[in-house]
XYZ file of C-alpha atoms in Angstrom:
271
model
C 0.000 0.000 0.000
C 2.671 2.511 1.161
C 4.588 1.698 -2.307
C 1.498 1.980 -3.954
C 1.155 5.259 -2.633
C 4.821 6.610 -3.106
C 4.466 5.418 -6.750
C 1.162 7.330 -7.198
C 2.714 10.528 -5.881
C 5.847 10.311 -7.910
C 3.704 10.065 -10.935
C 1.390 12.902 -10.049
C 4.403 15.238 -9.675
C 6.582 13.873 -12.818
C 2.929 14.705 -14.550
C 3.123 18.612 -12.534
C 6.955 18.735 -14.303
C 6.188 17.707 -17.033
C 3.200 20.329 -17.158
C 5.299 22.933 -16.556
C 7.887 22.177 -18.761
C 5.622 22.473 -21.454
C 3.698 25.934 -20.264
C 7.400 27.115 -20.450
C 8.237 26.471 -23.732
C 4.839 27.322 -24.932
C 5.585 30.155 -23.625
C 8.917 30.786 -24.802
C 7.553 29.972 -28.544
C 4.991 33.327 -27.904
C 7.340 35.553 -26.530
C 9.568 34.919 -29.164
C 7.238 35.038 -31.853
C 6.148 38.432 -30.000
C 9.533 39.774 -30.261
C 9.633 38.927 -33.819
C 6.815 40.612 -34.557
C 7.633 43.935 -32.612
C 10.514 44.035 -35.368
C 8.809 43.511 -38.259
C 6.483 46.115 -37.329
C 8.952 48.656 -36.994
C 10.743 48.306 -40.108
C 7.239 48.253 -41.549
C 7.140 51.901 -39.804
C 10.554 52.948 -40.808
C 9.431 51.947 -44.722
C 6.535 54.391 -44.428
C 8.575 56.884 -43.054
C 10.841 56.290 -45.842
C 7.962 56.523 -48.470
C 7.077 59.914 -47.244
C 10.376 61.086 -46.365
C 13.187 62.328 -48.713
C 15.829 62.133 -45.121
C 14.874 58.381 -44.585
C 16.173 56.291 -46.777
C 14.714 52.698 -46.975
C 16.320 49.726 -45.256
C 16.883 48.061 -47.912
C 18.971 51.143 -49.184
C 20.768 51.546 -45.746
C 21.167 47.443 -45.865
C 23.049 47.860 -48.754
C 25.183 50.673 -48.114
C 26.445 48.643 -44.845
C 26.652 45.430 -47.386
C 28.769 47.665 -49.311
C 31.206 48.936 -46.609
C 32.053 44.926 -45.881
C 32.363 44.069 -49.264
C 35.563 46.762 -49.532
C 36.524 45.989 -45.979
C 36.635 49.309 -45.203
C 34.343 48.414 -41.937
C 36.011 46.255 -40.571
C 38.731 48.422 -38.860
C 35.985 50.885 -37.378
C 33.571 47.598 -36.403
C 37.145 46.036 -34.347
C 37.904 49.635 -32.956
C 34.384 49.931 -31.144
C 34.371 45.947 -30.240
C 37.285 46.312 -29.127
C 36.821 49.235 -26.926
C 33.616 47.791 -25.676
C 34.641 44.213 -24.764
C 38.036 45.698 -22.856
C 36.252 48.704 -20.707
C 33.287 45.920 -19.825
C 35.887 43.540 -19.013
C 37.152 46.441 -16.417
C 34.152 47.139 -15.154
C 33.136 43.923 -14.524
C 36.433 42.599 -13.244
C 36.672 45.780 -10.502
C 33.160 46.369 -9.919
C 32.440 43.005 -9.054
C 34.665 42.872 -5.589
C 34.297 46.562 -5.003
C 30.285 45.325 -4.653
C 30.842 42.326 -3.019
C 33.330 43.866 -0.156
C 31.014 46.928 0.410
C 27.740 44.926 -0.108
C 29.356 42.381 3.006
C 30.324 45.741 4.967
C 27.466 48.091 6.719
C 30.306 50.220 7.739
C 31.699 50.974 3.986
C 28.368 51.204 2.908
C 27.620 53.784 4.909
C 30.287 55.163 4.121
C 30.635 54.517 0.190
C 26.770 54.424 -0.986
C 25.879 58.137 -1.153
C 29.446 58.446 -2.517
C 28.557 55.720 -5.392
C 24.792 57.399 -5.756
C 26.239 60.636 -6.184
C 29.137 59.296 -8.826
C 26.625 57.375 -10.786
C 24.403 60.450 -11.655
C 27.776 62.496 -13.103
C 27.280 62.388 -17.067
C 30.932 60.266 -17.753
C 31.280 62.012 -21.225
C 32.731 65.295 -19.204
C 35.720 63.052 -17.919
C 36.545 62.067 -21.790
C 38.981 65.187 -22.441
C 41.012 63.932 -19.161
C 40.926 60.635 -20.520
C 42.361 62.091 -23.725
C 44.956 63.510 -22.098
C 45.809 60.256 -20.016
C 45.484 57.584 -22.906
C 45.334 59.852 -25.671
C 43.256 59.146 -29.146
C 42.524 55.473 -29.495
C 41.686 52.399 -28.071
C 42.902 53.400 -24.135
C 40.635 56.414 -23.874
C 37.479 54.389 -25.204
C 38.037 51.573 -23.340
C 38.635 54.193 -19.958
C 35.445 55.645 -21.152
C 33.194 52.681 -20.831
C 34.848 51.076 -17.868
C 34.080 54.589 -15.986
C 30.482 54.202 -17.025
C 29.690 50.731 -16.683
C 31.857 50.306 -13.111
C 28.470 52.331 -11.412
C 25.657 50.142 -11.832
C 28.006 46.853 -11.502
C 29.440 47.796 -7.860
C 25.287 49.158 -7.050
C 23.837 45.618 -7.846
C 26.547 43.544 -6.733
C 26.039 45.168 -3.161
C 22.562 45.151 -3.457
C 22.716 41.324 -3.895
C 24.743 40.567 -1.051
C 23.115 42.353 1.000
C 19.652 40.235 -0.060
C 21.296 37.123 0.642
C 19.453 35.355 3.599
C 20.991 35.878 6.875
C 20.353 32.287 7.897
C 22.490 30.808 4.524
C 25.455 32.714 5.956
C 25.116 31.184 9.717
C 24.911 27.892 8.184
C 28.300 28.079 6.641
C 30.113 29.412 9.376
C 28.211 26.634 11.100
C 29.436 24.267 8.789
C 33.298 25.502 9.024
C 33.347 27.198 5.721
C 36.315 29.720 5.234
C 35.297 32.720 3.770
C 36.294 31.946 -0.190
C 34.281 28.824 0.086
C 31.063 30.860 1.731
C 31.857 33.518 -1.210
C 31.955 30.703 -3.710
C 28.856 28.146 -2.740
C 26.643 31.017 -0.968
C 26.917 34.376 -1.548
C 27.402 34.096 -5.283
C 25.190 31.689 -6.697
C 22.728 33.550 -3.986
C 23.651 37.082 -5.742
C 24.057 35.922 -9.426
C 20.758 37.022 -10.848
C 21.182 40.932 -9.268
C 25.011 41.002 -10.412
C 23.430 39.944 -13.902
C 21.023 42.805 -13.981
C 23.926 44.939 -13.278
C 25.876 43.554 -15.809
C 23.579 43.784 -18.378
C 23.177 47.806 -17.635
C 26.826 47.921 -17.249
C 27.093 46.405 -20.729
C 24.733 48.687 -21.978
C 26.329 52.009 -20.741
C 29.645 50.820 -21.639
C 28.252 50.504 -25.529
C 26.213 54.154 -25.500
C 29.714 55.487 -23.760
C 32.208 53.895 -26.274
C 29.994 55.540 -29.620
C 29.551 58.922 -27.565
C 33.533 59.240 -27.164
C 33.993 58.117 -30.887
C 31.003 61.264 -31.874
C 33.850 63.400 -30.163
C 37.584 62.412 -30.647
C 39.124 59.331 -31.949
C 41.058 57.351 -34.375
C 38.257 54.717 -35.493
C 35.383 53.619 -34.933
C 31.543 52.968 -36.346
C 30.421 55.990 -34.226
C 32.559 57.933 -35.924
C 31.658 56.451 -39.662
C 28.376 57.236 -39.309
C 29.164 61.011 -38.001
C 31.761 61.076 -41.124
C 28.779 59.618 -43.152
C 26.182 62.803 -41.669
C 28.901 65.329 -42.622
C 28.732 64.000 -46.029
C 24.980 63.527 -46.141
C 25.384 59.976 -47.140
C 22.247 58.835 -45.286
C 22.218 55.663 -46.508
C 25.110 54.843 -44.957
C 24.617 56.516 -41.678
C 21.600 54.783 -41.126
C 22.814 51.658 -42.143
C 26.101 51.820 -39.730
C 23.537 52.608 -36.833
C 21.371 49.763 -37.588
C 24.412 48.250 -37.667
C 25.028 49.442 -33.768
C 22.031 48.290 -32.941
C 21.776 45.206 -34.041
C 25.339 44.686 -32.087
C 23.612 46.049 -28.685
C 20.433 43.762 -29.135
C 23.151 40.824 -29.506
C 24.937 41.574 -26.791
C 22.025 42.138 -24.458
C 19.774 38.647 -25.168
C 23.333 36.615 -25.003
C 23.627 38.328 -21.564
C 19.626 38.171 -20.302
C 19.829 34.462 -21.571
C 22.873 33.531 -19.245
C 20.416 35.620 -16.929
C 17.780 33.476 -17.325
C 19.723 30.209 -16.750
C 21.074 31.323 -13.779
C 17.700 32.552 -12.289
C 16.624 29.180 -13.127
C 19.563 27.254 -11.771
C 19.449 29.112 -8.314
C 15.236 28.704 -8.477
């Protein structure tokens, strides 16, 4: 009877998993195909505007202008310039504002002390600091790169402390309970506990870092797809200039679903 019973019960909650497995990817399928149609309706909208518009060109115009610019590879030093610059300032950012959170986030004494600091920081437009970044690095990749570490740093060291200071109180008695030394409590606790706020943060941070990188190429650099498509204004080449920011982004839509999908595994993993 009793094995009767467990067998019943596993059943009935294989059939609840099983349920919910499938509401989830049912679910998945609509978003998606919601997403997909958000798109298509705004190119739709950006071909009327084109129809009625002599300073629109089409996409398939702009499409072609960027198919053009790969075809005589003279992209592709611009598209590694802002990659470049991008991938190495959120590498920064990530790499100091992660323990600058963490430490701060585990102290109430430095966050008292370093929060309004942080607050106050994070509302300072970054794009004044680029002419003393100039100076420092000079044109090129090291001012860029400064650029978007400075901006993405902010909202990296805000939700890293914010997450360890959500962790559950109890979680970190049980592991000095248990004899864990500090970098094994940091390890098994604190940041699987923490990962889904550090990868909100890191998604803005990722974010800032990419609007930062094409504002500092708008004013001063050496290369760069911000500054094509400012050299492509000058010249009233709008095909181009609206091609090269399509360009951008579909590069920041890219970046941002590979991030909120390692997001969404993690959520999952710690759920």
């Amino acid at each position: 009877m009793n094995a009767t019973t467990l067998s019943a019960g596993s059943e009935v909650e294989a059939g609840k998993q099983n349920t919910e497995q499938r509401f989830r990817l049912s679910q998945r399928w609509t978003d998606n195909l919601l997403r997909i149609l958000i798109v298509i309706g705004l190119i739709g909208v950006w071909v009327l505007i084109a129809a009625t518009s002599e300073l629109v060109p089409s996409p398939g115009a702009s499409m072609s202008a960027v198919w053009g610019l790969f075809a005589d590879g003279s992209i592709y030093r611009n598209l590694n310039a802002t990659m470049s610059a991008v991938g190495l300032g959120f590498v920064i950012a990530t790499a100091v504002g992660f323990p600058t959170g963490y430490v701060i986030g585990r102290s109430k004494f430095l966050g008292d002390v370093f929060d309004p600091i942080i607050a106050g920081a994070f509302a300072i437009p970054r794009v004044i600091f680029f002419p003393i970044l100039l100076q420092i690095f000079g044109l090129g990749l090291g001012a860029q790169s400064a650029m978007a570490a400075l901006a993405a740093v902010f909202p990296i060291i805000v939700s890293t402390a914010a997450g360890v200071r959500a962790i559950n109180p109890i979680l970190l008695k049980l592991g000095r309970a248990t004899g864990a030394s500090p970098l094994q409590t940091m390890s098994k606790i604190v940041v699987p506990a923490m990962a889904p706020s550090l990868m909100v943060g890191i998604r803005i941070g990722f974010s800032i870092a990419f609007i930062n990188v094409l504002i500092a190429e708008f004013f001063a650099t050496r290369a760069g797809l911000g500054q094509m498509a400012m050299l492509a204004y000058g010249k009233l080449d709008l095909p181009t200039m609206y091609g090269v920011i399509m360009l951008l982004v579909s590069m920041a839509l890219v970046g941002n679903i590979a991030l909120w999908a390692i997001e969404r595994k993690i959520t999952d993993a710690v759920n």
